[in-house]
Short mmCIF file of C-alpha atoms in Angstrom, two decimals:
data_model
loop_
_atom_site.label_atom_id
_atom_site.label_comp_id
_atom_site.label_asym_id
_atom_site.label_seq_id
_atom_site.Cartn_x
_atom_site.Cartn_y
_atom_site.Cartn_z
CA MET M 25 137.18 18.97 -17.68
CA ASP M 26 136.56 18.71 -13.80
CA SER M 27 136.71 21.97 -11.63
CA ILE M 28 140.37 22.94 -10.80
CA ILE M 29 140.48 24.40 -7.61
CA THR M 30 143.05 27.01 -6.41
CA THR M 31 144.57 25.78 -3.53
CA ASP M 32 146.07 23.13 -5.49
CA ILE M 33 148.58 25.20 -7.02
CA ASN M 34 149.12 27.49 -4.11
CA PRO M 35 152.31 26.48 -2.30
CA HIS M 36 154.02 30.05 -1.97
CA GLY M 37 151.43 31.38 0.78
CA ALA M 38 147.62 31.45 1.40
CA LEU M 39 145.22 33.61 -0.73
CA TYR M 40 142.44 35.66 0.76
CA ASP M 41 138.95 34.13 0.59
CA TYR M 42 137.49 36.59 -2.03
CA GLN M 43 141.06 35.93 -4.08
CA ILE M 44 140.28 32.11 -4.12
CA ARG M 45 136.50 32.73 -5.12
CA ASP M 46 137.38 35.17 -7.95
CA ILE M 47 140.31 33.08 -9.40
CA ASP M 48 137.68 30.31 -9.47
CA THR M 49 135.16 32.48 -11.09
CA LEU M 50 137.63 33.48 -13.74
CA PHE M 51 138.95 30.37 -14.70
CA THR M 52 135.25 28.68 -14.96
CA GLN M 53 134.53 31.20 -17.49
CA LEU M 54 137.47 30.52 -19.57
CA GLN M 55 136.46 26.89 -19.36
CA GLN M 56 132.80 27.60 -20.64
CA PRO M 57 132.27 25.82 -24.05
CA GLU M 58 130.89 28.72 -25.87
CA CYS M 59 134.41 30.63 -25.38
CA GLU M 60 136.21 28.02 -27.55
CA GLY M 61 139.47 28.83 -26.30
CA HIS M 62 138.66 32.47 -27.46
CA CYS M 63 136.84 34.33 -24.32
CA ARG M 64 137.64 37.73 -23.48
CA VAL M 65 136.64 38.60 -20.01
CA LEU M 66 137.27 41.90 -18.07
CA TYR M 67 137.98 41.55 -14.33
CA GLN M 68 137.14 44.72 -12.12
CA LEU M 69 138.94 44.67 -8.87
CA PRO M 70 139.71 47.82 -6.73
CA THR M 71 143.10 49.29 -6.38
CA GLY M 72 144.89 47.63 -3.25
CA GLY M 73 142.83 44.34 -3.85
CA GLY M 74 145.76 42.05 -5.52
CA LYS M 75 144.85 42.17 -8.83
CA THR M 76 148.62 40.95 -9.92
CA VAL M 77 148.71 37.96 -7.54
CA ILE M 78 145.29 36.69 -8.49
CA PHE M 79 146.39 37.22 -12.50
CA SER M 80 149.43 35.44 -11.72
CA GLN M 81 147.65 32.59 -10.21
CA ILE M 82 145.68 32.34 -13.02
CA VAL M 83 148.72 32.08 -15.15
CA SER M 84 149.93 29.61 -13.41
CA ARG M 85 146.46 27.50 -13.13
CA TYR M 86 146.51 27.82 -17.21
CA LEU M 87 149.92 26.55 -17.71
CA LYS M 88 149.31 23.53 -15.47
CA TYR M 89 146.07 22.42 -17.05
CA PHE M 90 146.42 23.45 -20.55
CA LYS M 91 148.76 23.83 -23.86
CA GLY M 92 150.11 26.90 -24.93
CA LYS M 93 151.97 29.83 -23.58
CA ALA M 94 150.75 32.68 -21.50
CA ILE M 95 151.76 36.34 -21.96
CA VAL M 96 151.24 39.48 -19.57
CA LEU M 97 151.01 43.05 -21.31
CA THR M 98 151.68 45.89 -19.21
CA HIS M 99 152.36 49.55 -20.19
CA ARG M 100 155.01 50.56 -17.82
CA LYS M 101 158.72 49.26 -17.15
CA GLU M 102 158.17 49.13 -13.77
CA LEU M 103 154.92 47.13 -13.85
CA SER M 104 156.72 44.66 -16.02
CA THR M 105 159.38 44.13 -13.61
CA GLN M 106 157.21 43.59 -10.70
CA THR M 107 154.90 41.45 -12.53
CA ALA M 108 157.50 39.24 -13.37
CA GLY M 109 158.42 38.99 -9.96
CA VAL M 110 155.24 37.96 -8.69
CA LEU M 111 154.81 35.65 -11.41
CA LYS M 112 158.11 33.78 -10.14
CA SER M 113 156.86 33.75 -6.68
CA VAL M 114 154.05 31.52 -7.44
CA GLY M 115 156.23 28.99 -9.49
CA VAL M 116 155.84 30.52 -12.93
CA LYS M 117 158.92 30.79 -15.42
CA CYS M 118 158.73 33.62 -17.40
CA ARG M 119 160.83 36.20 -19.48
CA ILE M 120 160.45 39.84 -19.94
CA ILE M 121 160.46 41.06 -23.47
CA ASN M 122 162.13 44.35 -23.48
CA SER M 123 164.15 46.35 -25.76
CA GLY M 124 167.02 44.16 -25.64
CA VAL M 125 165.08 41.08 -26.66
CA LYS M 126 165.22 41.19 -30.34
CA ARG M 127 163.75 37.65 -31.21
CA ILE M 128 161.76 34.66 -29.59
CA GLN M 129 163.02 31.53 -30.84
CA GLU M 130 160.22 29.00 -31.43
CA LYS M 131 161.75 26.47 -29.04
CA ASP M 132 162.03 29.06 -26.30
CA SER M 133 161.78 27.21 -23.17
CA TYR M 134 159.89 30.03 -21.11
CA PRO M 135 156.04 29.37 -20.99
CA CYS M 136 155.16 32.87 -20.00
CA TYR M 137 156.14 36.37 -21.27
CA VAL M 138 155.85 39.88 -19.61
CA ALA M 139 155.80 42.74 -22.27
CA MET M 140 155.32 46.21 -22.89
CA VAL M 141 152.90 47.21 -25.45
CA GLU M 142 155.17 49.04 -27.71
CA THR M 143 157.99 46.84 -27.37
CA LEU M 144 155.75 43.65 -28.02
CA ASN M 145 153.99 45.55 -30.99
CA ASN M 146 157.26 46.43 -32.96
CA ARG M 147 158.55 42.70 -32.25
CA ILE M 148 155.12 41.41 -33.84
CA ALA M 149 155.68 43.81 -37.07
CA ASP M 150 159.11 42.58 -37.49
CA ASN M 151 157.80 38.99 -37.29
CA LEU M 152 159.97 38.31 -34.45
CA LEU M 153 157.58 36.54 -32.06
CA ASN M 154 155.15 33.83 -33.09
CA THR M 155 151.88 34.83 -31.48
CA GLN M 156 150.13 31.31 -32.72
CA ASP M 157 151.42 29.58 -29.65
CA ILE M 158 150.00 32.05 -27.18
CA GLY M 159 146.63 30.51 -25.51
CA LEU M 160 146.32 33.29 -22.66
CA VAL M 161 146.77 36.84 -22.68
CA ILE M 162 146.53 39.01 -19.41
CA VAL M 163 146.10 42.72 -20.10
CA ASP M 164 147.00 44.56 -17.00
CA GLU M 165 145.43 48.18 -16.54
CA ALA M 166 142.87 47.08 -19.27
CA HIS M 167 141.43 50.62 -19.45
CA HIS M 168 144.39 51.86 -21.44
CA ASN M 169 143.58 52.14 -25.11
CA SER M 170 147.12 51.35 -25.96
CA PHE M 171 146.48 47.71 -25.88
CA ARG M 172 143.75 47.47 -28.01
CA LYS M 173 146.03 46.90 -30.98
CA LEU M 174 147.69 44.15 -30.04
CA LEU M 175 144.38 41.87 -29.27
CA ASP M 176 143.79 40.49 -32.45
CA GLN M 177 147.09 39.67 -32.95
CA PHE M 178 146.56 36.50 -30.79
CA PRO M 179 143.82 34.35 -32.82
CA SER M 180 144.17 31.26 -30.53
CA ALA M 181 144.16 33.12 -26.86
CA SER M 182 141.58 34.01 -24.43
CA VAL M 183 142.15 37.28 -23.00
CA ILE M 184 141.63 38.56 -19.20
CA GLY M 185 142.02 42.26 -18.94
CA VAL M 186 142.02 43.49 -15.24
CA THR M 187 141.36 46.75 -14.32
CA ALA M 188 140.28 48.73 -11.19
CA THR M 189 137.91 50.98 -13.19
CA PRO M 190 136.32 49.46 -16.39
CA PHE M 191 135.67 52.34 -18.12
CA SER M 192 137.57 53.69 -21.63
CA SER M 193 138.50 57.63 -21.28
CA ASP M 194 137.59 57.58 -25.19
CA PRO M 195 133.90 57.47 -25.87
CA GLU M 196 134.49 55.76 -29.20
CA LEU M 197 136.39 53.12 -27.81
CA PRO M 198 134.25 51.17 -25.00
CA LEU M 199 135.90 48.25 -23.38
CA ASN M 200 132.44 46.30 -24.27
CA LYS M 201 134.08 46.46 -27.81
CA ASP M 202 137.05 44.24 -26.42
CA TYR M 203 135.57 42.17 -23.83
CA HIS M 204 132.31 40.24 -23.67
CA THR M 205 132.01 39.62 -20.11
CA LEU M 206 132.46 41.63 -17.14
CA ILE M 207 133.37 40.21 -13.60
CA SER M 208 133.83 42.21 -10.54
CA GLY M 209 135.33 41.50 -7.32
CA PRO M 210 134.52 42.92 -3.83
CA THR M 211 133.89 46.62 -3.71
CA ILE M 212 136.12 48.90 -1.66
CA ASP M 213 133.45 48.87 0.94
CA GLU M 214 133.73 45.33 1.26
CA LEU M 215 137.38 45.47 1.10
CA ILE M 216 137.34 48.05 4.06
CA ALA M 217 135.05 46.18 6.22
CA LYS M 218 137.28 43.08 6.08
CA GLY M 219 140.28 45.04 6.99
CA PHE M 220 142.30 44.63 3.31
CA LEU M 221 141.92 48.27 2.71
CA ALA M 222 142.14 51.50 4.88
CA LYS M 223 139.15 53.39 5.78
CA PRO M 224 139.48 56.95 4.23
CA ARG M 225 138.68 60.31 6.10
CA THR M 226 137.87 62.90 3.25
CA PHE M 227 138.32 66.70 3.48
CA ASP M 228 137.17 68.15 0.28
CA TYR M 229 137.64 71.92 -0.22
CA GLU M 230 135.52 73.99 -2.78
CA VAL M 231 137.72 75.21 -5.47
CA GLU M 232 137.08 77.60 -8.16
CA LEU M 233 138.02 75.60 -11.65
CA ASN M 234 136.74 78.30 -13.99
CA THR M 235 140.07 78.87 -15.71
CA LEU M 236 140.86 75.59 -16.46
CA THR M 237 140.37 74.35 -19.91
CA THR M 238 140.55 70.66 -21.34
CA GLY M 239 143.21 69.52 -23.64
CA THR M 240 143.12 67.07 -26.55
CA GLY M 241 142.98 64.13 -24.30
CA GLY M 242 139.95 65.51 -22.53
CA ASP M 243 141.42 65.90 -19.05
CA PHE M 244 142.09 69.67 -17.82
CA SER M 245 145.19 70.74 -19.67
CA VAL M 246 148.52 71.21 -17.79
CA SER M 247 149.08 74.80 -18.66
CA THR M 248 145.86 76.08 -17.18
CA SER M 249 146.40 73.75 -14.42
CA ASP M 250 149.85 74.98 -13.68
CA GLU M 251 148.30 78.74 -13.64
CA LEU M 252 145.68 77.88 -11.01
CA TYR M 253 147.68 75.80 -8.61
CA SER M 254 150.81 77.76 -8.43
CA SER M 255 148.68 81.01 -7.57
CA LYS M 256 149.06 82.11 -3.76
CA PRO M 257 145.88 81.62 -2.87
CA MET M 258 145.99 77.78 -4.34
CA LEU M 259 149.26 77.37 -2.31
CA ASP M 260 147.91 79.11 0.75
CA LEU M 261 144.74 76.65 0.69
CA LEU M 262 147.36 73.73 0.11
CA ILE M 263 149.60 75.11 3.12
CA ARG M 264 146.35 75.51 5.42
CA ALA M 265 144.51 71.91 4.37
CA TYR M 266 148.05 69.88 5.00
CA ASP M 267 148.60 71.79 8.17
CA SER M 268 144.71 71.07 9.24
CA HIS M 269 144.74 67.17 8.37
CA ALA M 270 148.36 65.88 7.30
CA LYS M 271 150.87 67.84 9.52
CA GLY M 272 153.43 65.04 10.59
CA LYS M 273 151.89 62.48 8.31
CA ARG M 274 153.78 60.73 5.48
CA THR M 275 151.79 62.48 2.57
CA LEU M 276 151.91 62.01 -1.26
CA ILE M 277 150.84 65.22 -3.39
CA PHE M 278 149.56 64.61 -7.08
CA ASN M 279 149.82 67.75 -9.19
CA ASN M 280 149.08 68.15 -13.04
CA GLY M 281 152.15 69.97 -13.93
CA ILE M 282 155.93 70.03 -13.12
CA PHE M 283 156.12 73.83 -12.54
CA THR M 284 153.54 73.54 -9.94
CA SER M 285 154.90 70.23 -8.25
CA ARG M 286 158.48 72.19 -7.93
CA LEU M 287 156.80 75.35 -6.30
CA VAL M 288 155.09 73.42 -4.14
CA THR M 289 158.20 71.73 -3.11
CA GLU M 290 160.03 74.89 -2.69
CA THR M 291 156.97 76.52 -0.65
CA PHE M 292 156.78 73.35 1.91
CA MET M 293 160.98 73.49 2.09
CA ALA M 294 160.70 77.30 3.22
CA LEU M 295 158.56 76.26 5.83
CA GLY M 296 160.83 73.69 7.06
CA TYR M 297 158.75 70.63 6.02
CA PRO M 298 160.66 67.19 4.45
CA ILE M 299 159.68 67.22 0.97
CA ARG M 300 161.02 66.05 -2.13
CA HIS M 301 159.87 66.30 -5.66
CA LEU M 302 159.53 63.45 -8.67
CA ASP M 303 158.10 63.58 -12.00
CA ASN M 304 158.15 61.26 -14.88
CA LYS M 305 161.55 62.66 -16.09
CA THR M 306 163.34 62.03 -12.98
CA GLU M 307 166.18 59.74 -13.82
CA ALA M 308 165.67 55.91 -12.46
CA GLY M 309 168.69 56.42 -9.87
CA GLU M 310 167.49 59.61 -8.32
CA ARG M 311 163.73 58.11 -8.36
CA LYS M 312 165.16 55.14 -6.55
CA ASP M 313 166.96 57.26 -3.86
CA ILE M 314 163.87 59.58 -3.40
CA LEU M 315 161.59 56.87 -3.09
CA LYS M 316 164.11 55.18 -0.51
CA TRP M 317 164.08 58.39 1.47
CA PHE M 318 160.29 58.94 1.32
CA LYS M 319 160.10 55.49 2.87
CA LYS M 320 162.55 56.06 5.62
CA THR M 321 161.84 59.64 6.51
CA LYS M 322 159.29 60.47 9.38
CA GLY M 323 156.49 62.76 8.08
CA ALA M 324 157.91 62.93 4.44
CA ILE M 325 156.10 64.61 1.97
CA LEU M 326 156.28 63.67 -1.76
CA SER M 327 154.97 66.13 -4.48
CA SER M 328 154.65 64.10 -7.76
CA VAL M 329 153.53 64.35 -11.27
CA SER M 330 152.64 61.91 -13.85
CA ILE M 331 154.14 58.88 -11.64
CA LEU M 332 153.49 56.99 -8.76
CA THR M 333 149.63 56.27 -9.83
CA THR M 334 150.47 52.84 -10.82
CA GLY M 335 153.08 50.21 -9.92
CA PHE M 336 153.74 52.25 -6.73
CA ASP M 337 153.32 50.05 -3.34
CA GLU M 338 154.03 52.31 -0.12
CA PRO M 339 151.51 51.37 2.41
CA SER M 340 152.73 53.61 4.99
CA ILE M 341 151.39 56.47 3.29
CA GLN M 342 148.92 58.31 5.54
CA THR M 343 147.52 61.13 3.54
CA VAL M 344 146.89 61.82 -0.06
CA ILE M 345 146.55 65.09 -1.15
CA LEU M 346 144.86 65.77 -4.53
CA ASN M 347 146.27 69.08 -5.71
CA ARG M 348 144.61 68.94 -9.20
CA ALA M 349 141.52 68.54 -10.76
CA THR M 350 141.06 65.40 -13.25
CA THR M 351 138.41 64.07 -15.57
CA SER M 352 139.52 60.81 -15.36
CA LEU M 353 137.67 58.39 -13.02
CA THR M 354 140.45 56.04 -13.71
CA LEU M 355 142.81 58.38 -12.39
CA TYR M 356 141.09 59.68 -9.39
CA HIS M 357 140.74 55.95 -8.12
CA GLN M 358 144.37 55.21 -8.95
CA MET M 359 145.70 58.56 -6.96
CA VAL M 360 143.42 58.01 -3.95
CA GLY M 361 144.37 54.35 -3.67
CA ARG M 362 147.89 55.09 -3.47
CA GLY M 363 146.90 55.66 0.21
CA ALA M 364 144.46 52.91 0.75
CA ARG M 365 147.07 50.13 1.79
CA ALA M 366 145.98 48.72 5.04
CA MET M 367 148.82 47.83 7.62
CA LYS M 368 148.85 46.41 11.10
CA ASN M 369 149.21 49.70 12.57
CA LYS M 370 147.31 51.54 9.95
CA LYS M 371 143.58 51.42 9.64
CA ARG M 372 142.53 54.93 8.58
CA PHE M 373 144.16 57.44 5.89
CA ASN M 374 143.25 60.72 4.78
CA ILE M 375 142.22 62.28 1.54
CA ILE M 376 142.36 66.00 0.84
CA ASP M 377 140.81 67.03 -2.21
CA LEU M 378 141.70 70.26 -3.96
CA GLY M 379 140.11 69.69 -7.22
CA ASN M 380 136.38 69.41 -6.52
CA ASN M 381 137.25 65.49 -7.62
CA VAL M 382 134.69 64.15 -4.75
CA GLU M 383 132.20 66.41 -6.07
CA ARG M 384 132.78 64.96 -9.79
CA PHE M 385 133.17 61.15 -9.09
CA GLY M 386 131.72 60.54 -5.73
CA HIS M 387 133.52 59.51 -2.53
CA TRP M 388 136.39 56.97 -3.26
CA GLU M 389 134.96 54.37 -1.26
CA GLU M 390 131.19 54.84 -2.35
CA PRO M 391 129.79 51.60 -4.48
CA VAL M 392 129.74 51.83 -8.23
CA ASP M 393 127.64 49.71 -10.49
CA TRP M 394 130.54 48.83 -12.47
CA ASN M 395 128.39 46.53 -14.43
CA ASP M 396 126.36 49.54 -15.79
CA VAL M 397 129.40 51.36 -16.57
CA PHE M 398 130.58 48.73 -18.36
CA HIS M 399 127.41 48.06 -20.43
CA PHE M 400 126.39 51.74 -20.86
CA PRO M 401 129.45 53.77 -20.94
CA GLU M 402 127.91 56.44 -23.20
CA LYS M 403 125.83 57.68 -20.23
CA TYR M 404 128.67 58.15 -17.81
CA HIS M 405 130.80 60.12 -20.45
CA HIS M 406 127.37 62.42 -21.17
CA GLN M 407 127.65 63.09 -17.09
CA LEU M 408 131.18 63.64 -17.09
CA SER M 409 130.88 65.71 -20.31
CA LYS M 410 128.11 67.94 -18.82
CA SER M 411 129.85 68.26 -15.55
CA VAL M 412 132.73 69.98 -17.23
CA GLN M 413 130.57 71.90 -19.75
CA ASP M 414 128.89 73.25 -16.82
CA ILE M 415 132.08 74.99 -15.23
CA HIS M 416 131.75 78.75 -16.19
CA HIS M 417 134.99 79.54 -17.73
CA ILE M 418 136.76 82.75 -16.26
CA PRO M 419 139.96 83.62 -18.68
CA SER M 420 143.07 83.09 -17.19
CA GLU M 421 144.09 86.80 -17.53
CA LEU M 422 141.08 87.77 -15.25
CA ARG M 423 142.32 85.30 -12.85
CA ALA M 424 146.02 86.29 -12.94
CA SER M 425 144.76 90.14 -12.40
CA PHE M 426 143.34 88.94 -8.96
CA PRO M 427 146.26 86.96 -7.80
CA ASN M 428 145.16 87.76 -4.04
CA SER M 429 141.72 86.37 -4.26
CA LEU M 430 140.90 82.69 -3.58
CA GLU M 431 137.33 82.99 -4.85
CA ILE M 432 136.39 84.80 -7.91
CA SER M 433 133.57 83.30 -9.30
CA PHE M 434 129.97 83.54 -8.37
CA ASP M 435 127.16 80.87 -8.66
CA VAL M 436 124.06 83.07 -9.26
CA LEU M 437 121.55 80.16 -9.57
CA GLN M 438 122.61 78.78 -6.26
CA HIS M 439 122.68 82.09 -4.73
CA TYR M 440 119.02 82.84 -5.88
CA GLN M 441 117.75 79.70 -4.72
CA GLN M 442 119.19 80.06 -1.70
CA ALA M 443 117.62 83.74 -1.52
CA ILE M 444 114.19 82.22 -2.51
CA HIS M 445 114.42 79.61 0.01
CA GLN M 446 115.00 82.08 3.02
CA GLU M 447 112.50 84.51 1.59
CA GLU M 448 114.71 87.16 0.88
CA LYS M 449 114.41 89.63 -2.15
CA ALA M 450 115.69 88.66 -5.44
CA MET M 451 117.98 91.71 -5.57
CA THR M 452 119.66 90.11 -2.44
CA VAL M 453 121.79 88.15 -5.07
CA ILE M 454 122.88 91.21 -7.08
CA SER M 455 124.17 92.78 -3.75
CA GLN M 456 125.91 89.49 -2.72
CA SER M 457 127.66 89.43 -6.39
CA ILE M 458 128.51 93.66 -5.82
CA GLU M 459 130.26 92.56 -2.33
CA GLN M 460 132.46 90.02 -3.98
CA HIS M 461 133.45 92.30 -6.65
CA VAL M 462 134.64 94.76 -4.21
CA GLN M 463 136.12 92.84 -2.00
CA MET M 464 138.39 91.52 -4.99
CA CYS M 465 139.06 94.56 -6.04
CA MET M 466 140.13 95.88 -2.39
CA ASP M 467 142.27 92.67 -1.85
CA ASN M 468 144.49 93.30 -5.12
CA ALA M 469 144.39 97.32 -5.11
CA ALA M 470 146.58 99.63 -2.98
CA THR M 471 144.95 102.81 -4.15
CA VAL M 472 141.39 103.98 -5.19
CA GLN M 473 142.23 104.61 -8.57
CA SER M 474 144.17 100.89 -9.10
CA ALA M 475 141.05 99.50 -7.53
CA PHE M 476 138.75 101.35 -10.14
CA ASP M 477 141.31 99.92 -13.10
CA LEU M 478 140.44 96.37 -11.72
CA SER M 479 136.76 96.86 -11.53
CA LEU M 480 136.57 97.64 -15.24
CA LEU M 481 138.35 94.13 -16.00
CA LEU M 482 135.25 92.72 -14.24
CA ASN M 483 132.63 94.16 -17.09
CA LYS M 484 132.55 90.85 -19.22
CA GLU M 485 131.97 88.64 -15.88
CA ILE M 486 129.55 91.35 -14.62
CA ASP M 487 127.44 91.10 -18.06
CA TRP M 488 127.45 87.14 -17.35
CA ARG M 489 125.93 87.65 -13.86
CA ILE M 490 123.24 89.88 -15.12
CA LYS M 491 122.44 87.46 -17.56
CA GLU M 492 122.43 84.45 -15.07
CA PHE M 493 120.03 86.38 -12.85
CA CYS M 494 117.75 87.40 -15.45
CA LYS M 495 117.16 84.10 -16.38
CA CYS M 496 116.25 83.08 -12.98
CA LEU M 497 113.83 85.73 -12.76
CA GLY M 498 112.27 84.56 -15.97
CA SER M 499 110.95 86.90 -18.57
CA VAL M 500 112.61 90.28 -18.57
CA THR M 501 112.80 93.40 -20.85
CA ARG M 502 116.05 94.18 -22.78
CA ASN M 503 115.75 97.87 -21.03
CA TYR M 504 115.63 96.04 -17.66
CA ARG M 505 118.82 94.23 -18.08
CA GLN M 506 120.37 97.16 -19.19
CA TRP M 507 119.51 99.36 -16.13
CA LEU M 508 120.47 96.09 -13.70
CA GLY M 509 124.26 96.49 -15.25
CA GLU M 510 124.32 100.36 -15.22
CA ASP M 511 123.27 100.19 -11.51
CA TYR M 512 125.53 97.49 -10.60
CA ARG M 513 128.50 99.05 -11.91
CA LYS M 514 127.38 102.29 -10.45
CA LYS M 515 127.02 100.59 -6.95
CA LEU M 516 130.25 98.66 -7.27
CA ARG M 517 132.43 101.91 -7.94
CA LYS M 518 130.81 103.83 -5.24
CA MET M 519 131.62 101.00 -2.77
CA ILE M 520 134.89 100.65 -3.88
CA GLU M 521 135.46 104.49 -3.22
CA LYS M 522 134.04 104.42 0.01
CA ARG M 523 135.59 101.44 1.75
CA MET M 524 139.24 102.24 -0.06
CA TYR M 525 139.11 105.86 1.59
CA ALA M 526 138.05 104.06 4.72
CA ARG M 527 140.63 101.75 4.80
CA PRO M 528 143.32 102.51 7.45
CA VAL M 529 146.46 103.41 6.11
CA MET M 530 149.73 101.46 7.10
CA ARG M 531 152.33 103.98 8.34
CA GLU M 532 155.93 103.01 8.92
CA ALA M 533 157.10 103.17 12.24
CA VAL M 534 159.54 106.10 13.33
#
């Protein structure tokens, strides 16, 4: 077959050079003799690069030059509607398969379908859809594992998966098991340089995540996230970060829990800021009204949970705040990408990271070797798993006992290395640790006795710090370690008593 050029099928507006190049590359791959109509290609393109436009043009070209129908698989209702709209804009007649569509007739005149995964799976299971005449399957957001159960249902089709991050969250289900080839589009940095994406300014705050635990899906649990991010120190940090880098800018805040998001909304509202809350349980009508308000209100703030990471396009967003930590590389890129759309009067946007996500994944705009990620995913799973395991977990009950302290953990190794580098005595580390514990007790106690009581809650944490310190020293005796612990507690109690009594007493004005 002769080469088929993109410009022949694009009467609805010009494509960017990289889009034309990638469409040609993908279609050439589909035409390879070894594919025999059963090619499986994964296409990586950064959020904001126009993946829906690209795969819609692929569908248009396929339907023009090949027999067989096409189907686009999505995982959300909003994406189905948006995808159908883009397909129609490039001249593709398509039909959405939703809960209202019970049967597809064999003589159906639609050459293309758009379907949500679960709905389509049910129709196929009930033998209500003939999959034999489907020649091309497009999988949007292909990193989602929910699509896997459907791919083998199309024996005569080639498959193109599209994603910004070709990395499965499940180490047992790597994407290279379902796709034979990875084709990458331009990098985020390249799209920024060409003006297609806005350039980020990142402000990352080091946050203690030691009270977070992971859930069954591998990400940090909602319950422990709510407990941390609804605390007064974290709310204060959020306000301070917003005031410093986002005040007056249209801002999108991502949270892990609804409780946190609502509390964030109440806190900002009490300070007079224009803010609304949105989550995946918000009714469709109310969601539409909130998004309309967000678009039209100057300096609007939207606090969200489990929504707006995909299928949401509001180019005027000037700041994205990650008021949460995540172990998901995909989610990290999706959240930041919501603010990356470039506009005529918007060439930059702000990222405020309150979850050590930049430390975990690197800066959003930094190049990633996606080919390496695709072929050797186990390496990246290991790195990610180690970064989570290395977090020294402090019980949430302990964290709750010190609500007025922003920092309650202490990196013993880091402080030891710093002390050695500055040619200080190793015991400087113990003195610094005691200082922090004294301050924690003073910040959260009104009397000497209550400060003493709080110090007793630190016993396990003190034992851990002593153990880590001894590891830094090398081989030490059990007696020395025991002495360190006893001396630590004596100094802690003595310093608390001295400083609490020296603290000025606040008297009511007469």
